[in-house]
Amino acid sequence: VEKRREAKKGQGLKAIKAEPKATPIGAEKAFGHQDFAEEAALSSELDVVLLLDSSGSMRRTDPQRLRDQATKLFSRFLTTQDRVALYQFDSQPKLLHDLSFVDPSTISSIDQELQTINNDGHFTDLELPLQMALTMMLERARENALKCVVLLSDGVMDPHPSRGTREQVTKDLFTNVL
């Protein structure tokens, strides 16, 4: 494990700063469990930002609120060496739980925050929460931790008209953020 950490040491966050348009892990192919498992084997620590869509379209696409159950399940697989943050978003992201180490009170806090999320947002802007998550990772993630952003959404980009058209904001997301 130590050899893998040493080999990985110069790549993590510093590589992202040196190359602002870094290619996400698995971008050249369909990203899946195997890709994550390979990266996770290089680190025993995770820094995770969970992004939950709270737009009105989620009433139709996730009426049973499966994203809440997925978040609860995911958080229970984290260890005390991991850190997690939670955002909800519609037209704007809102931080519900700041990046902190996982312990029973963190899990309880996330569970309680999930109950406060409603689906009344009028727009869905995927770019802004992803920008916030990536900024948090660049500024606050630990160097040796595997950095993860988990987006739970119906994936339908529907930004506020003041931000531009769906196509413009989506293009900006892929060219400038991801």
PDB file of C-alpha atoms in Angstrom:
ATOM      1  CA  VAL A   1       0.000   0.000   0.000  1.00  0.00           C
ATOM      2  CA  GLU A   2       2.828   2.392   0.842  1.00  0.00           C
ATOM      3  CA  LYS A   3       4.414   1.907  -2.592  1.00  0.00           C
ATOM      4  CA  ARG A   4       1.093   2.659  -4.263  1.00  0.00           C
ATOM      5  CA  ARG A   5       0.658   5.786  -2.159  1.00  0.00           C
ATOM      6  CA  GLU A   6       4.139   7.007  -3.064  1.00  0.00           C
ATOM      7  CA  ALA A   7       3.478   6.391  -6.758  1.00  0.00           C
ATOM      8  CA  LYS A   8       0.159   8.213  -6.467  1.00  0.00           C
ATOM      9  CA  LYS A   9       1.464  11.070  -4.297  1.00  0.00           C
ATOM     10  CA  GLY A  10       2.404  13.459  -7.093  1.00  0.00           C
ATOM     11  CA  GLN A  11      -0.803  12.881  -9.049  1.00  0.00           C
ATOM     12  CA  GLY A  12      -3.764  13.733  -6.758  1.00  0.00           C
ATOM     13  CA  LEU A  13      -4.748  17.337  -6.112  1.00  0.00           C
ATOM     14  CA  LYS A  14      -1.494  18.840  -7.406  1.00  0.00           C
ATOM     15  CA  ALA A  15      -2.113  17.299 -10.820  1.00  0.00           C
ATOM     16  CA  ILE A  16      -5.558  18.866 -10.895  1.00  0.00           C
ATOM     17  CA  LYS A  17      -4.119  22.307 -10.064  1.00  0.00           C
ATOM     18  CA  ALA A  18      -1.446  22.020 -12.710  1.00  0.00           C
ATOM     19  CA  GLU A  19      -4.001  20.970 -15.320  1.00  0.00           C
ATOM     20  CA  PRO A  20      -7.322  22.748 -14.673  1.00  0.00           C
ATOM     21  CA  LYS A  21      -9.067  20.716 -17.378  1.00  0.00           C
ATOM     22  CA  ALA A  22      -7.917  17.365 -15.997  1.00  0.00           C
ATOM     23  CA  THR A  23      -9.617  14.310 -17.416  1.00  0.00           C
ATOM     24  CA  PRO A  24     -11.868  12.629 -14.850  1.00  0.00           C
ATOM     25  CA  ILE A  25     -11.076   9.025 -14.009  1.00  0.00           C
ATOM     26  CA  GLY A  26     -12.733   6.774 -16.539  1.00  0.00           C
ATOM     27  CA  ALA A  27     -13.678   9.614 -18.918  1.00  0.00           C
ATOM     28  CA  GLU A  28     -12.229   7.744 -21.893  1.00  0.00           C
ATOM     29  CA  LYS A  29     -14.637   4.878 -21.284  1.00  0.00           C
ATOM     30  CA  ALA A  30     -17.842   4.191 -19.463  1.00  0.00           C
ATOM     31  CA  PHE A  31     -17.072   4.757 -15.787  1.00  0.00           C
ATOM     32  CA  GLY A  32     -17.986   1.889 -13.556  1.00  0.00           C
ATOM     33  CA  HIS A  33     -17.336   0.052 -10.350  1.00  0.00           C
ATOM     34  CA  GLN A  34     -14.047  -1.440 -11.584  1.00  0.00           C
ATOM     35  CA  ASP A  35     -12.595   2.001 -12.328  1.00  0.00           C
ATOM     36  CA  PHE A  36     -13.493   3.235  -8.856  1.00  0.00           C
ATOM     37  CA  ALA A  37     -12.211   0.055  -7.218  1.00  0.00           C
ATOM     38  CA  GLU A  38      -8.827   0.434  -8.942  1.00  0.00           C
ATOM     39  CA  GLU A  39      -8.471   4.044  -7.795  1.00  0.00           C
ATOM     40  CA  ALA A  40      -9.746   3.258  -4.301  1.00  0.00           C
ATOM     41  CA  ALA A  41      -7.075   0.583  -3.924  1.00  0.00           C
ATOM     42  CA  LEU A  42      -4.476   3.362  -4.105  1.00  0.00           C
ATOM     43  CA  SER A  43      -5.880   5.198  -1.105  1.00  0.00           C
ATOM     44  CA  SER A  44      -7.375   4.239   2.222  1.00  0.00           C
ATOM     45  CA  GLU A  45      -9.130   7.619   2.558  1.00  0.00           C
ATOM     46  CA  LEU A  46     -12.010   9.180   0.650  1.00  0.00           C
ATOM     47  CA  ASP A  47     -13.143  12.797   0.418  1.00  0.00           C
ATOM     48  CA  VAL A  48     -16.678  12.721  -0.984  1.00  0.00           C
ATOM     49  CA  VAL A  49     -19.134  15.418  -2.024  1.00  0.00           C
ATOM     50  CA  LEU A  50     -22.712  14.204  -2.474  1.00  0.00           C
ATOM     51  CA  LEU A  51     -24.932  16.331  -4.736  1.00  0.00           C
ATOM     52  CA  LEU A  52     -28.699  15.741  -4.520  1.00  0.00           C
ATOM     53  CA  ASP A  53     -31.111  17.175  -7.050  1.00  0.00           C
ATOM     54  CA  SER A  54     -34.059  18.945  -5.368  1.00  0.00           C
ATOM     55  CA  SER A  55     -35.721  20.304  -8.508  1.00  0.00           C
ATOM     56  CA  GLY A  56     -39.417  19.854  -9.174  1.00  0.00           C
ATOM     57  CA  SER A  57     -38.752  17.243 -11.862  1.00  0.00           C
ATOM     58  CA  MET A  58     -37.558  14.871  -9.146  1.00  0.00           C
ATOM     59  CA  ARG A  59     -41.164  14.540  -7.893  1.00  0.00           C
ATOM     60  CA  ARG A  60     -41.882  12.740 -11.162  1.00  0.00           C
ATOM     61  CA  THR A  61     -38.567  10.953 -11.773  1.00  0.00           C
ATOM     62  CA  ASP A  62     -37.836   9.904  -8.167  1.00  0.00           C
ATOM     63  CA  PRO A  63     -41.227   9.842  -6.421  1.00  0.00           C
ATOM     64  CA  GLN A  64     -40.030   7.262  -3.871  1.00  0.00           C
ATOM     65  CA  ARG A  65     -36.972   9.405  -3.063  1.00  0.00           C
ATOM     66  CA  LEU A  66     -34.550   6.626  -3.834  1.00  0.00           C
ATOM     67  CA  ARG A  67     -31.737   9.181  -3.896  1.00  0.00           C
ATOM     68  CA  ASP A  68     -32.229   9.576  -0.134  1.00  0.00           C
ATOM     69  CA  GLN A  69     -31.910   5.838   0.384  1.00  0.00           C
ATOM     70  CA  ALA A  70     -28.852   5.737  -1.890  1.00  0.00           C
ATOM     71  CA  THR A  71     -27.250   8.546   0.119  1.00  0.00           C
ATOM     72  CA  LYS A  72     -27.942   6.775   3.411  1.00  0.00           C
ATOM     73  CA  LEU A  73     -26.565   3.496   2.113  1.00  0.00           C
ATOM     74  CA  PHE A  74     -23.497   5.163   0.600  1.00  0.00           C
ATOM     75  CA  SER A  75     -22.719   7.033   3.834  1.00  0.00           C
ATOM     76  CA  ARG A  76     -22.813   3.796   5.808  1.00  0.00           C
ATOM     77  CA  PHE A  77     -20.065   2.315   3.645  1.00  0.00           C
ATOM     78  CA  LEU A  78     -17.730   5.172   4.561  1.00  0.00           C
ATOM     79  CA  THR A  79     -15.175   4.735   7.341  1.00  0.00           C
ATOM     80  CA  THR A  80     -13.882   7.047  10.047  1.00  0.00           C
ATOM     81  CA  GLN A  81     -10.918   7.826   7.766  1.00  0.00           C
ATOM     82  CA  ASP A  82     -13.282   9.278   5.145  1.00  0.00           C
ATOM     83  CA  ARG A  83     -14.828  12.728   4.899  1.00  0.00           C
ATOM     84  CA  VAL A  84     -18.163  13.650   3.360  1.00  0.00           C
ATOM     85  CA  ALA A  85     -20.096  16.792   2.380  1.00  0.00           C
ATOM     86  CA  LEU A  86     -23.719  17.089   1.239  1.00  0.00           C
ATOM     87  CA  TYR A  87     -25.317  19.632  -1.107  1.00  0.00           C
ATOM     88  CA  GLN A  88     -28.825  19.915  -2.442  1.00  0.00           C
ATOM     89  CA  PHE A  89     -29.400  21.827  -5.665  1.00  0.00           C
ATOM     90  CA  ASP A  90     -31.951  23.085  -8.124  1.00  0.00           C
ATOM     91  CA  SER A  91     -31.099  26.444  -9.712  1.00  0.00           C
ATOM     92  CA  GLN A  92     -28.505  27.015  -6.958  1.00  0.00           C
ATOM     93  CA  PRO A  93     -26.506  24.637  -4.763  1.00  0.00           C
ATOM     94  CA  LYS A  94     -27.034  24.771  -1.008  1.00  0.00           C
ATOM     95  CA  LEU A  95     -24.544  23.237   1.406  1.00  0.00           C
ATOM     96  CA  LEU A  96     -26.361  21.047   3.929  1.00  0.00           C
ATOM     97  CA  HIS A  97     -23.398  19.317   5.562  1.00  0.00           C
ATOM     98  CA  ASP A  98     -19.854  20.649   5.333  1.00  0.00           C
ATOM     99  CA  LEU A  99     -16.932  18.366   4.568  1.00  0.00           C
ATOM    100  CA  SER A 100     -16.200  16.481   7.771  1.00  0.00           C
ATOM    101  CA  PHE A 101     -14.934  13.156   9.020  1.00  0.00           C
ATOM    102  CA  VAL A 102     -17.464  10.348   9.150  1.00  0.00           C
ATOM    103  CA  ASP A 103     -18.638   9.245  12.579  1.00  0.00           C
ATOM    104  CA  PRO A 104     -22.063   8.369  14.015  1.00  0.00           C
ATOM    105  CA  SER A 105     -22.996  12.040  14.469  1.00  0.00           C
ATOM    106  CA  THR A 106     -22.075  12.779  10.835  1.00  0.00           C
ATOM    107  CA  ILE A 107     -24.290   9.932   9.629  1.00  0.00           C
ATOM    108  CA  SER A 108     -27.131  11.132  11.864  1.00  0.00           C
ATOM    109  CA  SER A 109     -26.718  14.702  10.618  1.00  0.00           C
ATOM    110  CA  ILE A 110     -26.836  13.618   6.967  1.00  0.00           C
ATOM    111  CA  ASP A 111     -29.943  11.519   7.642  1.00  0.00           C
ATOM    112  CA  GLN A 112     -31.631  14.552   9.244  1.00  0.00           C
ATOM    113  CA  GLU A 113     -30.586  16.874   6.411  1.00  0.00           C
ATOM    114  CA  LEU A 114     -32.110  14.486   3.868  1.00  0.00           C
ATOM    115  CA  GLN A 115     -35.491  15.023   5.528  1.00  0.00           C
ATOM    116  CA  THR A 116     -35.254  18.778   4.886  1.00  0.00           C
ATOM    117  CA  ILE A 117     -34.832  18.400   1.124  1.00  0.00           C
ATOM    118  CA  ASN A 118     -38.007  19.060  -0.801  1.00  0.00           C
ATOM    119  CA  ASN A 119     -38.583  18.969  -4.526  1.00  0.00           C
ATOM    120  CA  ASP A 120     -39.863  22.484  -5.187  1.00  0.00           C
ATOM    121  CA  GLY A 121     -36.973  23.885  -7.204  1.00  0.00           C
ATOM    122  CA  HIS A 122     -38.113  25.403 -10.483  1.00  0.00           C
ATOM    123  CA  PHE A 123     -34.881  24.758 -12.405  1.00  0.00           C
ATOM    124  CA  THR A 124     -32.092  22.173 -12.568  1.00  0.00           C
ATOM    125  CA  ASP A 125     -28.598  23.519 -13.011  1.00  0.00           C
ATOM    126  CA  LEU A 126     -26.003  20.741 -12.895  1.00  0.00           C
ATOM    127  CA  GLU A 127     -23.091  23.082 -13.607  1.00  0.00           C
ATOM    128  CA  LEU A 128     -23.214  25.126 -10.401  1.00  0.00           C
ATOM    129  CA  PRO A 129     -23.249  22.226  -7.901  1.00  0.00           C
ATOM    130  CA  LEU A 130     -20.482  20.470  -9.811  1.00  0.00           C
ATOM    131  CA  GLN A 131     -18.441  23.696  -9.753  1.00  0.00           C
ATOM    132  CA  MET A 132     -18.992  23.977  -5.983  1.00  0.00           C
ATOM    133  CA  ALA A 133     -18.007  20.348  -5.431  1.00  0.00           C
ATOM    134  CA  LEU A 134     -14.866  20.633  -7.536  1.00  0.00           C
ATOM    135  CA  THR A 135     -13.895  23.900  -5.837  1.00  0.00           C
ATOM    136  CA  MET A 136     -14.341  22.231  -2.450  1.00  0.00           C
ATOM    137  CA  MET A 137     -12.104  19.385  -3.596  1.00  0.00           C
ATOM    138  CA  LEU A 138      -9.429  21.714  -4.961  1.00  0.00           C
ATOM    139  CA  GLU A 139      -9.382  23.859  -1.831  1.00  0.00           C
ATOM    140  CA  ARG A 140     -10.026  21.393   0.969  1.00  0.00           C
ATOM    141  CA  ALA A 141      -9.514  17.775  -0.061  1.00  0.00           C
ATOM    142  CA  ARG A 142      -6.638  15.911   1.499  1.00  0.00           C
ATOM    143  CA  GLU A 143      -3.717  15.245  -0.815  1.00  0.00           C
ATOM    144  CA  ASN A 144      -3.674  11.468  -0.339  1.00  0.00           C
ATOM    145  CA  ALA A 145      -7.438  10.969  -0.306  1.00  0.00           C
ATOM    146  CA  LEU A 146      -9.387   9.670  -3.280  1.00  0.00           C
ATOM    147  CA  LYS A 147     -11.628  12.547  -4.319  1.00  0.00           C
ATOM    148  CA  CYS A 148     -15.203  11.644  -5.299  1.00  0.00           C
ATOM    149  CA  VAL A 149     -18.220  13.630  -6.417  1.00  0.00           C
ATOM    150  CA  VAL A 150     -21.472  11.684  -6.424  1.00  0.00           C
ATOM    151  CA  LEU A 151     -24.312  13.299  -8.389  1.00  0.00           C
ATOM    152  CA  LEU A 152     -27.831  11.978  -7.742  1.00  0.00           C
ATOM    153  CA  SER A 153     -30.147  13.579 -10.285  1.00  0.00           C
ATOM    154  CA  ASP A 154     -32.512  12.809 -13.122  1.00  0.00           C
ATOM    155  CA  GLY A 155     -29.813  14.452 -15.229  1.00  0.00           C
ATOM    156  CA  VAL A 156     -32.092  16.847 -17.054  1.00  0.00           C
ATOM    157  CA  MET A 157     -30.329  20.212 -17.427  1.00  0.00           C
ATOM    158  CA  ASP A 158     -32.916  22.978 -17.095  1.00  0.00           C
ATOM    159  CA  PRO A 159     -31.084  26.146 -15.998  1.00  0.00           C
ATOM    160  CA  HIS A 160     -32.687  29.468 -15.138  1.00  0.00           C
ATOM    161  CA  PRO A 161     -33.008  31.480 -18.369  1.00  0.00           C
ATOM    162  CA  SER A 162     -30.662  34.138 -16.977  1.00  0.00           C
ATOM    163  CA  ARG A 163     -27.837  31.551 -17.066  1.00  0.00           C
ATOM    164  CA  GLY A 164     -28.343  30.767 -20.747  1.00  0.00           C
ATOM    165  CA  THR A 165     -29.960  28.032 -22.755  1.00  0.00           C
ATOM    166  CA  ARG A 166     -29.804  24.355 -21.798  1.00  0.00           C
ATOM    167  CA  GLU A 167     -27.303  23.809 -24.623  1.00  0.00           C
ATOM    168  CA  GLN A 168     -25.088  26.750 -23.581  1.00  0.00           C
ATOM    169  CA  VAL A 169     -24.918  25.747 -19.926  1.00  0.00           C
ATOM    170  CA  THR A 170     -24.339  22.086 -20.810  1.00  0.00           C
ATOM    171  CA  LYS A 171     -21.512  23.044 -23.178  1.00  0.00           C
ATOM    172  CA  ASP A 172     -19.957  25.222 -20.448  1.00  0.00           C
ATOM    173  CA  LEU A 173     -20.271  22.333 -17.982  1.00  0.00           C
ATOM    174  CA  PHE A 174     -18.361  19.972 -20.247  1.00  0.00           C
ATOM    175  CA  THR A 175     -15.747  22.426 -21.526  1.00  0.00           C
ATOM    176  CA  ASN A 176     -15.000  24.474 -18.401  1.00  0.00           C
ATOM    177  CA  VAL A 177     -16.023  22.467 -15.351  1.00  0.00           C
ATOM    178  CA  LEU A 178     -15.555  18.805 -16.158  1.00  0.00           C
TER     179      LEU A 178
END
